[in-house]
Amino acid sequence: MRIGPLSGRLDVGAVVVTLTGLLVAVAVGAYSLTIGDYEIPLAQVLSTLAGNGSLIVTDVVVNNRLPRVLVGLGVGFAFAVSGAIFQRLARNPLVSPDLIGINAGAALAAVVVITILGASPFWLPVGALGGSLLTAITIYLFAFKRGVAGYRLVLVGIGVTAIIGSLTAYLLTLADIYTAKSALMWLSGSLAGRSWAEVWMIGLTLLVLLPGAVVASRQLRLLELGDDLARTLAGRVELSRGLLIAIGVGLAALATAAAGPIGFVALVAPQIARRLLAERAAGLLASGAIGALLVVAADLVARELFAPIPLPVGVVTAFLGAPYLLLLMARANRVGRGG
């Protein structure tokens, strides 16, 4: 497809999966707007969103439930795109920002902001982004040896994650019980109490970083061929890899800052998209759509299945994602490579 000086390949299958995933995610989100302590019919929700609701219904739908759904859609999309970038860069389906320490770095920095600095929520995304970047640089330097091999990245990431987890647990023991409880709720990954501030944050994150990810994804196809061939065809391999890592880290960090480290979405969503497309590499936008659907669906399950005491959405995604990780590892062990 060519538009003026710009041209690109349009994958019809990826477009269908992306649009279908987004439509189902929006439908699940719309249903989520109707449930809660105060149940509201879908027709009344739609009328309220059109500006025709009463004062009470408008407050419940627009100020309480809608931000939760929009943040869920946004963070799911961001985590999944980040996971697809890292998995394709490392050519390993086990690589995702929550398994190799990127999310753990953001979580540690956020806990420092909450428990040690006692700073306002405004500094939470700044701390999460700084913690993720520092962790990503550390992992990259330790994993680099004439390039970055997938398994070396996984092993270094797991080690760094363990260290960061220990530091996070230690900091929580130093905090008073109320601050520690607040931090633990955030570390579970939750959409409860999200406001329009988080909506704007994740919305701007996607608006700024997603176009860069789509444009840079052309380099992903070359990097998947191996460093030597990519260097021959395109030249500056490390520059392209660094740009893609920065975009992946930014998406994961700011999604973590908006809703906490919601686990396994970045790992699972690209693999589901890959299988739906019957391709070896997962499309970024298709992965994002599946990630958005996973998070809003998991949040719906967490609210309905465990009512009247809803679980954090991160608990549900971990419950569903952990068996999938075991399946991936068993398959990788069976075929003798990364899946």
C-alpha positions as semicolon CSV with decimal commas, in nm:
position;residue;x (nm);y (nm);z (nm)
1;M;0,000;0,000;0,000
2;R;0,138;0,344;-0,088
3;I;0,020;0,685;0,043
4;G;0,228;0,965;-0,111
5;P;0,596;0,905;-0,031
6;L;0,507;0,643;0,233
7;S;0,463;0,276;0,149
8;G;0,414;-0,043;0,348
9;R;0,284;-0,398;0,341
10;L;-0,077;-0,441;0,454
11;D;-0,139;-0,783;0,610
12;V;-0,513;-0,851;0,576
13;G;-0,503;-1,128;0,839
14;A;-0,335;-0,899;1,093
15;V;-0,590;-0,624;1,023
16;V;-0,880;-0,868;1,076
17;V;-0,732;-1,002;1,404
18;T;-0,658;-0,649;1,527
19;L;-1,003;-0,509;1,452
20;T;-1,182;-0,819;1,584
21;G;-0,976;-0,815;1,905
22;L;-1,046;-0,447;1,960
23;L;-1,420;-0,481;1,891
24;V;-1,452;-0,772;2,137
25;A;-1,243;-0,582;2,394
26;V;-1,467;-0,275;2,361
27;A;-1,777;-0,497;2,391
28;V;-1,640;-0,656;2,712
29;G;-1,553;-0,307;2,839
30;A;-1,905;-0,183;2,762
31;Y;-2,053;-0,473;2,959
32;S;-1,819;-0,390;3,248
33;L;-1,973;-0,042;3,259
34;T;-2,311;-0,194;3,341
35;I;-2,212;-0,404;3,643
36;G;-2,119;-0,313;4,000
37;D;-2,296;-0,221;4,323
38;Y;-2,529;-0,007;4,115
39;E;-2,628;-0,203;3,803
40;I;-2,713;0,008;3,500
41;P;-2,870;-0,123;3,176
42;L;-2,647;-0,102;2,869
43;A;-2,893;0,130;2,690
44;Q;-2,876;0,373;2,983
45;V;-2,494;0,352;2,983
46;L;-2,482;0,439;2,612
47;S;-2,730;0,722;2,663
48;T;-2,515;0,854;2,949
49;L;-2,201;0,841;2,736
50;A;-2,393;1,041;2,475
51;G;-2,453;1,310;2,739
52;N;-2,814;1,228;2,831
53;G;-2,767;1,064;3,172
54;S;-2,878;1,182;3,514
55;L;-2,627;1,335;3,755
56;I;-2,587;1,015;3,961
57;V;-2,557;0,780;3,663
58;T;-2,312;1,015;3,492
59;D;-2,094;1,021;3,804
60;V;-2,097;0,639;3,831
61;V;-2,034;0,570;3,463
62;V;-1,810;0,857;3,352
63;N;-1,610;0,929;3,666
64;N;-1,596;0,582;3,823
65;R;-1,625;0,296;3,576
66;L;-1,517;0,442;3,240
67;P;-1,160;0,534;3,352
68;R;-1,113;0,178;3,483
69;V;-1,215;0,027;3,148
70;L;-1,009;0,272;2,939
71;V;-0,697;0,220;3,153
72;G;-0,746;-0,157;3,120
73;L;-0,767;-0,133;2,741
74;G;-0,464;0,097;2,725
75;V;-0,230;-0,091;2,958
76;G;-0,324;-0,424;2,800
77;F;-0,238;-0,284;2,457
78;A;0,091;-0,132;2,580
79;F;0,208;-0,445;2,768
80;A;0,131;-0,669;2,471
81;V;0,311;-0,449;2,215
82;S;0,610;-0,428;2,448
83;G;0,611;-0,807;2,486
84;A;0,591;-0,858;2,109
85;I;0,888;-0,624;2,058
86;F;1,107;-0,805;2,314
87;Q;1,008;-1,153;2,195
88;R;1,086;-1,068;1,833
89;L;1,413;-0,893;1,921
90;A;1,533;-1,192;2,123
91;R;1,366;-1,445;1,890
92;N;1,243;-1,619;2,202
93;P;0,878;-1,656;2,315
94;L;0,988;-1,668;2,682
95;V;1,112;-1,309;2,675
96;S;0,871;-1,046;2,805
97;P;0,919;-0,733;3,015
98;D;0,764;-0,891;3,325
99;L;0,989;-1,198;3,314
100;I;1,321;-1,029;3,240
101;G;1,293;-0,760;3,506
102;I;1,166;-0,451;3,321
103;N;0,839;-0,441;3,514
104;A;1,022;-0,535;3,836
105;G;1,252;-0,233;3,789
106;A;0,951;-0,008;3,744
107;A;0,788;-0,163;4,051
108;L;1,099;-0,112;4,267
109;A;1,126;0,252;4,164
110;A;0,756;0,304;4,231
111;V;0,789;0,147;4,577
112;V;1,080;0,382;4,648
113;V;0,857;0,674;4,542
114;I;0,569;0,551;4,763
115;T;0,750;0,428;5,075
116;I;1,082;0,614;5,094
117;L;1,026;0,947;4,921
118;G;0,655;0,976;5,004
119;A;0,619;1,175;4,683
120;S;0,291;1,262;4,510
121;P;0,140;1,027;4,248
122;F;0,269;1,270;3,981
123;W;0,620;1,127;4,031
124;L;0,508;0,764;4,003
125;P;0,539;0,740;3,621
126;V;0,869;0,929;3,633
127;G;1,009;0,684;3,887
128;A;0,869;0,380;3,702
129;L;1,018;0,495;3,372
130;G;1,356;0,565;3,534
131;G;1,358;0,228;3,711
132;S;1,268;0,043;3,390
133;L;1,533;0,221;3,184
134;L;1,803;0,156;3,444
135;T;1,704;-0,210;3,465
136;A;1,693;-0,248;3,086
137;I;2,040;-0,096;3,049
138;T;2,178;-0,325;3,323
139;I;2,028;-0,637;3,164
140;Y;2,145;-0,538;2,817
141;L;2,504;-0,479;2,933
142;F;2,520;-0,810;3,123
143;A;2,356;-1,004;2,837
144;F;2,563;-0,848;2,558
145;K;2,836;-1,067;2,416
146;R;2,883;-1,007;2,046
147;G;2,507;-0,949;2,030
148;V;2,219;-1,038;2,259
149;A;2,116;-1,406;2,253
150;G;1,761;-1,489;2,363
151;Y;1,846;-1,743;2,632
152;R;2,124;-1,522;2,779
153;L;1,875;-1,234;2,799
154;V;1,625;-1,460;2,979
155;L;1,879;-1,592;3,230
156;V;2,022;-1,247;3,308
157;G;1,669;-1,106;3,332
158;I;1,558;-1,376;3,575
159;G;1,862;-1,308;3,795
160;V;1,802;-0,933;3,791
161;T;1,432;-0,988;3,865
162;A;1,522;-1,197;4,172
163;I;1,756;-0,925;4,303
164;I;1,502;-0,650;4,243
165;G;1,228;-0,859;4,406
166;S;1,440;-0,896;4,718
167;L;1,505;-0,521;4,733
168;T;1,135;-0,448;4,687
169;A;1,040;-0,689;4,967
170;Y;1,304;-0,532;5,195
171;L;1,172;-0,181;5,133
172;L;0,820;-0,295;5,214
173;T;0,938;-0,426;5,552
174;L;1,067;-0,076;5,633
175;A;0,738;0,099;5,555
176;D;0,451;0,147;5,800
177;I;0,161;-0,096;5,763
178;Y;-0,069;0,144;5,576
179;T;0,194;0,250;5,325
180;A;0,304;-0,112;5,277
181;K;-0,057;-0,219;5,217
182;S;-0,100;0,057;4,959
183;A;0,223;-0,046;4,785
184;L;0,128;-0,416;4,788
185;M;-0,208;-0,341;4,628
186;W;-0,028;-0,150;4,356
187;L;0,228;-0,429;4,309
188;S;-0,053;-0,680;4,251
189;G;-0,158;-0,491;3,941
190;S;-0,502;-0,340;3,986
191;L;-0,747;-0,127;3,790
192;A;-0,949;-0,033;4,098
193;G;-0,967;0,338;4,162
194;R;-0,815;0,439;3,829
195;S;-0,894;0,797;3,737
196;W;-0,882;1,015;3,428
197;A;-0,521;1,105;3,517
198;E;-0,416;0,744;3,442
199;V;-0,632;0,747;3,128
200;W;-0,448;1,051;2,995
201;M;-0,111;0,904;3,091
202;I;-0,157;0,570;2,912
203;G;-0,336;0,743;2,623
204;L;-0,047;0,984;2,564
205;T;0,201;0,695;2,602
206;L;0,033;0,503;2,322
207;L;-0,010;0,817;2,112
208;V;0,363;0,897;2,131
209;L;0,526;0,552;2,131
210;L;0,292;0,338;1,921
211;P;0,363;0,514;1,587
212;G;0,735;0,478;1,658
213;A;0,687;0,106;1,729
214;V;0,495;0,054;1,406
215;V;0,757;0,238;1,199
216;A;1,047;0,062;1,372
217;S;0,880;-0,278;1,329
218;R;1,017;-0,280;0,974
219;Q;1,362;-0,315;1,130
220;L;1,233;-0,604;1,343
221;R;1,193;-0,816;1,031
222;L;1,560;-0,757;0,947
223;L;1,682;-0,817;1,304
224;E;1,494;-1,148;1,309
225;L;1,720;-1,265;1,027
226;G;2,022;-1,247;1,259
227;D;2,274;-0,972;1,328
228;D;2,513;-1,058;1,045
229;L;2,251;-1,059;0,771
230;A;2,070;-0,758;0,920
231;R;2,399;-0,566;0,934
232;T;2,462;-0,649;0,569
233;L;2,115;-0,542;0,456
234;A;2,051;-0,242;0,681
235;G;2,372;-0,138;0,854
236;R;2,324;0,011;1,204
237;V;2,183;-0,293;1,384
238;E;2,256;-0,180;1,741
239;L;2,096;0,161;1,679
240;S;1,775;-0,005;1,556
241;R;1,781;-0,254;1,844
242;G;1,840;0,025;2,098
243;L;1,547;0,228;1,959
244;L;1,314;-0,072;1,974
245;I;1,425;-0,159;2,330
246;A;1,365;0,203;2,436
247;I;1,012;0,193;2,290
248;G;0,941;-0,145;2,454
249;V;1,072;-0,024;2,790
250;G;0,872;0,299;2,768
251;L;0,547;0,115;2,693
252;A;0,598;-0,137;2,976
253;A;0,713;0,126;3,227
254;L;0,428;0,371;3,177
255;A;0,170;0,090;3,165
256;T;0,314;-0,030;3,497
257;A;0,294;0,321;3,635
258;A;-0,073;0,345;3,533
259;A;-0,197;0,013;3,676
260;G;0,089;-0,169;3,845
261;P;0,283;-0,468;3,708
262;I;-0,002;-0,674;3,556
263;G;0,178;-1,002;3,494
264;F;0,186;-1,236;3,194
265;V;-0,011;-1,016;2,951
266;A;0,311;-0,921;2,769
267;L;0,408;-1,289;2,754
268;V;0,081;-1,444;2,646
269;A;-0,081;-1,189;2,413
270;P;0,189;-1,197;2,138
271;Q;0,183;-1,577;2,137
272;I;-0,197;-1,585;2,096
273;A;-0,170;-1,332;1,812
274;R;0,107;-1,535;1,652
275;R;-0,105;-1,849;1,651
276;L;-0,415;-1,667;1,523
277;L;-0,209;-1,531;1,235
278;A;-0,037;-1,867;1,179
279;E;0,294;-1,683;1,149
280;R;0,627;-1,718;1,328
281;A;0,634;-1,349;1,427
282;A;0,346;-1,177;1,605
283;G;0,220;-0,847;1,461
284;L;0,252;-0,561;1,706
285;L;-0,098;-0,418;1,663
286;A;-0,262;-0,762;1,664
287;S;-0,075;-0,844;1,986
288;G;-0,190;-0,512;2,134
289;A;-0,555;-0,585;2,055
290;I;-0,531;-0,929;2,216
291;G;-0,359;-0,775;2,520
292;A;-0,636;-0,515;2,561
293;L;-0,897;-0,793;2,543
294;L;-0,710;-1,007;2,799
295;V;-0,689;-0,728;3,057
296;V;-1,051;-0,607;3,037
297;A;-1,175;-0,968;3,035
298;A;-0,954;-1,060;3,333
299;D;-1,078;-0,751;3,519
300;L;-1,437;-0,853;3,450
301;V;-1,365;-1,204;3,586
302;A;-1,192;-1,056;3,891
303;R;-1,496;-0,839;3,967
304;E;-1,777;-1,086;3,893
305;L;-1,636;-1,425;3,989
306;F;-1,496;-1,313;4,325
307;A;-1,768;-1,063;4,424
308;P;-1,827;-0,908;4,675
309;I;-1,448;-0,898;4,734
310;P;-1,296;-0,845;4,388
311;L;-0,939;-0,953;4,321
312;P;-0,674;-0,733;4,159
313;V;-0,666;-0,801;3,786
314;G;-0,298;-0,898;3,810
315;V;-0,390;-1,200;4,024
316;V;-0,626;-1,330;3,754
317;T;-0,376;-1,277;3,468
318;A;-0,106;-1,452;3,673
319;F;-0,343;-1,743;3,747
320;L;-0,413;-1,783;3,376
321;G;-0,065;-1,699;3,251
322;A;0,149;-1,918;3,478
323;P;0,026;-2,249;3,325
324;Y;0,087;-2,102;2,981
325;L;0,446;-2,019;3,079
326;L;0,498;-2,378;3,195
327;L;0,359;-2,500;2,863
328;L;0,598;-2,274;2,671
329;M;0,897;-2,392;2,877
330;A;0,801;-2,757;2,829
331;R;0,769;-2,703;2,456
332;A;1,102;-2,519;2,443
333;N;1,266;-2,806;2,632
334;R;1,108;-3,061;2,396
335;V;1,229;-2,892;2,075
336;G;1,560;-2,781;2,229
337;R;1,519;-2,410;2,162
338;G;1,309;-2,108;2,252
339;G;0,979;-2,242;2,127
